[in-house]
Amino acid sequence: MAETEGGTGGVREVKSAARTVELLELLAGRGDRPARLQELADELGVPRSSMYALLQTLAARGWVRTDVTGSLYGIGIRALLTGTSYLDSDPRVRAARPYLDEASEALGETIHLGRLDGRDVAYLATRESHAYLRTISRVGRRLPAHAGALGKALLAERPDTELPEGPYAALTPNTHTTRASLAADLAATRARGHSVDREEGVPGLVGFGFALRYDTPARDAVSCSVPVARLSPEHEARIVAVMAEIRTKIEATATAPTAGGTVQWR
């Protein structure tokens, strides 16, 4: 089996395993846009024959699916099952769930739990507002960290020297697209103790993000999002007060000693 240098701590990277992961991430990132064999081979820079063999292997095991013609490929159901297992086994997600429910009941708005993953935030849990119905859950999806309340709350826990140079992708006309603009926003976030996303990630929505500081630097955050039309100064003040309390409760629960030798994942 081919191996290459470059793994963590000097461990050799298994080339075939790396290629498999890259393919699955590529298919997952395409969402509802299936890809053809040649597209995937070109994107990953591998021979068409090797890509075909890999796709057939993964399709046989449910990690990849094909259309009725066998010419289009997308992510398979095994990816969903693995993702669900990740959420079910994560002690931090389990600890947060009751408090996400509490925040949702108290505020009547949409509540999120997210985790920083590179330059994005992955949504781990969501409690949707009954007054604002989404057609697709955000759980398992990603948003650029610079463009939302969760991400900005977590970026503010890190030095600005870690910010990429930019320019950053604009999701709305209000998204920060320069390093200087984002850094100024993060300075304000540190000063007030929480982030504010005013239609930067999704038009018509304002978000308030709170980093969960049971890790240093924080990797997880919670947020509350509310339609602009429902946001008054009084409602904003209540959101901030409730979410600050929810953060304290989650941090206390997630850092408390647990019975049974719960694994503390990195």
Short mmCIF file of C-alpha atoms in Angstrom, two decimals:
data_model
loop_
_atom_site.label_atom_id
_atom_site.label_comp_id
_atom_site.label_asym_id
_atom_site.label_seq_id
_atom_site.Cartn_x
_atom_site.Cartn_y
_atom_site.Cartn_z
CA MET A 1 0.00 0.00 0.00
CA ALA A 2 1.43 3.35 -1.02
CA GLU A 3 2.42 5.72 1.76
CA THR A 4 3.78 9.25 1.84
CA GLU A 5 5.44 11.46 4.42
CA GLY A 6 3.50 14.31 5.97
CA GLY A 7 1.32 12.67 8.58
CA THR A 8 0.94 14.03 12.12
CA GLY A 9 3.98 13.56 14.31
CA GLY A 10 6.07 12.11 11.50
CA VAL A 11 3.69 9.17 10.89
CA ARG A 12 3.49 8.23 7.23
CA GLU A 13 0.26 9.13 5.46
CA VAL A 14 -1.49 6.22 3.76
CA LYS A 15 -2.06 7.53 0.25
CA SER A 16 -5.05 5.35 -0.57
CA ALA A 17 -6.78 6.30 2.69
CA ALA A 18 -6.09 9.99 2.09
CA ARG A 19 -7.53 9.75 -1.42
CA THR A 20 -10.67 8.05 -0.08
CA VAL A 21 -11.21 10.79 2.49
CA GLU A 22 -10.61 13.51 -0.10
CA LEU A 23 -13.18 11.93 -2.41
CA LEU A 24 -15.82 11.67 0.32
CA GLU A 25 -15.21 15.27 1.40
CA LEU A 26 -15.48 16.42 -2.20
CA LEU A 27 -18.78 14.62 -2.72
CA ALA A 28 -20.15 15.87 0.60
CA GLY A 29 -19.19 19.43 -0.28
CA ARG A 30 -21.16 19.28 -3.52
CA GLY A 31 -24.43 18.78 -1.67
CA ASP A 32 -27.21 18.13 -4.18
CA ARG A 33 -24.89 18.46 -7.20
CA PRO A 34 -23.81 14.94 -8.24
CA ALA A 35 -20.53 14.56 -10.11
CA ARG A 36 -19.38 12.54 -13.10
CA LEU A 37 -16.43 10.19 -13.02
CA GLN A 38 -14.18 12.46 -15.08
CA GLU A 39 -15.00 15.49 -12.92
CA LEU A 40 -13.89 13.66 -9.80
CA ALA A 41 -10.75 12.28 -11.43
CA ASP A 42 -9.79 15.75 -12.64
CA GLU A 43 -10.57 17.42 -9.33
CA LEU A 44 -8.41 15.03 -7.31
CA GLY A 45 -5.76 14.56 -9.97
CA VAL A 46 -5.97 10.77 -10.18
CA PRO A 47 -6.29 8.44 -13.19
CA ARG A 48 -9.81 7.79 -14.38
CA SER A 49 -9.38 4.03 -13.92
CA SER A 50 -8.26 4.46 -10.30
CA MET A 51 -11.15 6.79 -9.56
CA TYR A 52 -13.64 4.36 -11.08
CA ALA A 53 -12.33 1.49 -8.95
CA LEU A 54 -12.49 3.63 -5.79
CA LEU A 55 -16.04 4.79 -6.55
CA GLN A 56 -17.23 1.24 -7.16
CA THR A 57 -15.67 0.05 -3.89
CA LEU A 58 -17.30 2.84 -1.91
CA ALA A 59 -20.64 2.42 -3.67
CA ALA A 60 -20.70 -1.27 -2.78
CA ARG A 61 -20.35 -0.29 0.89
CA GLY A 62 -22.88 2.53 0.87
CA TRP A 63 -20.46 5.44 1.17
CA VAL A 64 -21.18 6.58 -2.39
CA ARG A 65 -24.41 6.35 -4.39
CA THR A 66 -25.05 6.48 -8.11
CA ASP A 67 -28.02 7.42 -10.27
CA VAL A 68 -29.96 4.87 -12.32
CA THR A 69 -27.58 5.27 -15.25
CA GLY A 70 -24.49 4.71 -13.11
CA SER A 71 -22.88 7.86 -14.47
CA LEU A 72 -23.49 10.32 -11.60
CA TYR A 73 -22.07 10.01 -8.09
CA GLY A 74 -23.01 11.50 -4.73
CA ILE A 75 -22.39 10.95 -1.03
CA GLY A 76 -23.98 7.77 0.36
CA ILE A 77 -26.09 6.93 3.37
CA ARG A 78 -23.14 5.53 5.35
CA ALA A 79 -21.84 9.08 5.71
CA LEU A 80 -25.09 10.05 7.44
CA LEU A 81 -24.92 7.08 9.80
CA THR A 82 -21.33 7.89 10.72
CA GLY A 83 -22.18 11.55 11.30
CA THR A 84 -25.08 10.58 13.55
CA SER A 85 -22.79 8.32 15.54
CA TYR A 86 -20.36 11.22 16.01
CA LEU A 87 -23.11 13.40 17.47
CA ASP A 88 -24.46 10.62 19.70
CA SER A 89 -21.01 9.81 21.11
CA ASP A 90 -19.83 13.38 21.76
CA PRO A 91 -20.13 14.20 25.51
CA ARG A 92 -20.14 17.96 24.86
CA VAL A 93 -23.10 17.70 22.52
CA ARG A 94 -24.98 15.53 25.02
CA ALA A 95 -24.26 18.01 27.81
CA ALA A 96 -25.52 20.94 25.77
CA ARG A 97 -28.80 19.47 24.49
CA PRO A 98 -30.99 20.14 27.58
CA TYR A 99 -29.80 23.75 27.68
CA LEU A 100 -30.48 24.25 23.98
CA ASP A 101 -34.03 23.15 24.75
CA GLU A 102 -34.15 25.55 27.68
CA ALA A 103 -32.98 28.48 25.55
CA SER A 104 -35.45 27.61 22.80
CA GLU A 105 -38.37 27.50 25.24
CA ALA A 106 -37.34 30.74 26.96
CA LEU A 107 -36.77 32.76 23.79
CA GLY A 108 -38.91 31.12 21.13
CA GLU A 109 -36.07 31.58 18.65
CA THR A 110 -33.66 29.29 16.78
CA ILE A 111 -30.73 28.02 18.87
CA HIS A 112 -27.55 26.48 17.46
CA LEU A 113 -24.51 24.61 18.78
CA GLY A 114 -21.50 24.68 16.47
CA ARG A 115 -17.84 23.63 16.41
CA LEU A 116 -14.92 25.30 14.66
CA ASP A 117 -13.43 23.12 11.93
CA GLY A 118 -10.63 24.86 10.09
CA ARG A 119 -12.07 28.06 8.61
CA ASP A 120 -15.67 26.87 8.94
CA VAL A 121 -18.17 26.17 11.68
CA ALA A 122 -19.98 22.83 11.62
CA TYR A 123 -23.48 22.78 13.08
CA LEU A 124 -23.84 20.04 15.70
CA ALA A 125 -27.33 20.69 17.07
CA THR A 126 -30.23 23.02 16.33
CA ARG A 127 -33.51 23.88 17.98
CA GLU A 128 -35.71 25.60 15.41
CA SER A 129 -38.11 28.42 16.19
CA HIS A 130 -41.74 27.51 15.58
CA ALA A 131 -42.23 30.94 14.05
CA TYR A 132 -39.37 30.56 11.54
CA LEU A 133 -39.58 27.29 9.65
CA ARG A 134 -36.61 26.01 7.63
CA THR A 135 -37.01 23.43 4.91
CA ILE A 136 -33.55 21.91 5.63
CA SER A 137 -31.89 21.40 9.03
CA ARG A 138 -28.46 22.97 9.47
CA VAL A 139 -27.11 20.04 11.51
CA GLY A 140 -24.09 18.61 9.73
CA ARG A 141 -23.73 21.65 7.50
CA ARG A 142 -20.99 24.25 7.50
CA LEU A 143 -20.74 28.03 7.35
CA PRO A 144 -17.56 30.10 6.93
CA ALA A 145 -16.47 31.24 10.38
CA HIS A 146 -16.14 34.87 9.33
CA ALA A 147 -19.78 35.06 8.25
CA GLY A 148 -21.81 34.09 11.31
CA ALA A 149 -22.31 34.56 15.03
CA LEU A 150 -20.96 31.13 15.98
CA GLY A 151 -17.79 31.55 13.95
CA LYS A 152 -17.08 35.11 15.05
CA ALA A 153 -17.54 34.16 18.70
CA LEU A 154 -14.87 31.49 18.24
CA LEU A 155 -12.51 33.59 16.13
CA ALA A 156 -12.60 36.23 18.86
CA GLU A 157 -11.09 33.66 21.23
CA ARG A 158 -7.98 33.57 19.05
CA PRO A 159 -5.34 36.19 18.18
CA ASP A 160 -5.98 38.18 15.02
CA THR A 161 -2.64 36.96 13.70
CA GLU A 162 -4.37 33.65 12.95
CA LEU A 163 -6.85 35.29 10.57
CA PRO A 164 -6.24 34.57 6.88
CA GLU A 165 -5.28 37.54 4.75
CA GLY A 166 -8.45 37.56 2.68
CA PRO A 167 -10.38 38.64 0.80
CA TYR A 168 -13.16 36.55 2.33
CA ALA A 169 -16.18 35.17 0.53
CA ALA A 170 -19.29 37.35 0.75
CA LEU A 171 -22.45 35.44 1.63
CA THR A 172 -24.52 38.63 1.85
CA PRO A 173 -23.84 42.34 1.25
CA ASN A 174 -23.11 42.61 5.00
CA THR A 175 -20.42 39.90 5.21
CA HIS A 176 -16.96 41.01 6.28
CA THR A 177 -14.70 40.48 3.28
CA THR A 178 -11.45 42.06 4.54
CA ARG A 179 -9.13 41.13 7.38
CA ALA A 180 -9.23 44.66 8.82
CA SER A 181 -13.03 44.76 8.88
CA LEU A 182 -13.30 41.34 10.53
CA ALA A 183 -10.59 42.18 13.08
CA ALA A 184 -12.49 45.32 14.12
CA ASP A 185 -15.64 43.25 14.59
CA LEU A 186 -13.76 40.68 16.67
CA ALA A 187 -12.37 43.45 18.89
CA ALA A 188 -15.95 44.58 19.56
CA THR A 189 -16.93 40.95 20.23
CA ARG A 190 -14.22 40.62 22.89
CA ALA A 191 -15.29 43.88 24.52
CA ARG A 192 -18.98 42.95 24.82
CA GLY A 193 -18.42 39.24 25.51
CA HIS A 194 -20.47 37.87 22.60
CA SER A 195 -20.63 38.19 18.83
CA VAL A 196 -23.36 39.80 16.76
CA ASP A 197 -24.11 38.80 13.16
CA ARG A 198 -26.39 41.33 11.49
CA GLU A 199 -27.43 39.62 8.26
CA GLU A 200 -23.83 38.64 7.50
CA GLY A 201 -24.48 34.94 6.93
CA VAL A 202 -28.16 34.83 6.01
CA PRO A 203 -30.25 37.75 4.74
CA GLY A 204 -32.96 38.77 7.18
CA LEU A 205 -31.41 37.08 10.23
CA VAL A 206 -29.50 38.49 13.19
CA GLY A 207 -27.42 36.13 15.34
CA PHE A 208 -25.85 36.35 18.79
CA GLY A 209 -22.94 33.99 19.49
CA PHE A 210 -21.34 32.86 22.75
CA ALA A 211 -18.10 30.86 22.90
CA LEU A 212 -18.09 27.88 25.28
CA ARG A 213 -14.83 28.17 27.17
CA TYR A 214 -14.39 24.63 28.47
CA ASP A 215 -11.55 24.37 25.93
CA THR A 216 -8.71 26.84 25.46
CA PRO A 217 -9.08 28.28 22.94
CA ALA A 218 -12.79 27.58 22.66
CA ARG A 219 -13.86 25.21 19.88
CA ASP A 220 -17.62 25.20 20.50
CA ALA A 221 -20.17 27.98 20.64
CA VAL A 222 -23.91 28.50 20.99
CA SER A 223 -25.99 31.09 19.21
CA CYS A 224 -29.49 32.45 18.92
CA SER A 225 -30.77 33.70 15.57
CA VAL A 226 -33.86 35.84 15.07
CA PRO A 227 -35.51 37.47 12.04
CA VAL A 228 -34.83 41.19 11.77
CA ALA A 229 -38.57 41.88 11.75
CA ARG A 230 -38.94 40.41 15.26
CA LEU A 231 -35.85 41.99 16.83
CA SER A 232 -36.55 44.91 19.16
CA PRO A 233 -34.04 46.41 21.63
CA GLU A 234 -35.93 44.72 24.46
CA HIS A 235 -35.90 41.32 22.77
CA GLU A 236 -32.20 41.68 21.96
CA ALA A 237 -31.41 42.42 25.62
CA ARG A 238 -33.37 39.36 26.72
CA ILE A 239 -31.63 37.15 24.14
CA VAL A 240 -28.22 38.25 25.38
CA ALA A 241 -29.16 37.70 29.04
CA VAL A 242 -30.67 34.25 28.45
CA MET A 243 -27.85 33.04 26.19
CA ALA A 244 -25.18 34.25 28.63
CA GLU A 245 -26.87 32.20 31.34
CA ILE A 246 -27.16 29.19 29.04
CA ARG A 247 -23.44 29.44 28.25
CA THR A 248 -22.60 29.36 31.96
CA LYS A 249 -24.78 26.29 32.51
CA ILE A 250 -23.30 24.39 29.56
CA GLU A 251 -19.72 25.22 30.60
CA ALA A 252 -20.38 24.03 34.16
CA THR A 253 -21.95 20.77 32.97
CA ALA A 254 -19.41 20.04 30.26
CA THR A 255 -16.44 20.53 32.57
CA ALA A 256 -17.87 18.69 35.58
CA PRO A 257 -16.30 15.30 36.48
CA THR A 258 -18.21 12.45 34.83
CA ALA A 259 -18.72 8.90 36.01
CA GLY A 260 -17.61 5.92 33.99
CA GLY A 261 -14.39 7.36 32.59
CA THR A 262 -15.87 9.38 29.72
CA VAL A 263 -13.33 9.86 26.96
CA GLN A 264 -12.20 13.48 26.53
CA TRP A 265 -11.73 13.88 22.80
CA ARG A 266 -9.31 16.35 21.24
#
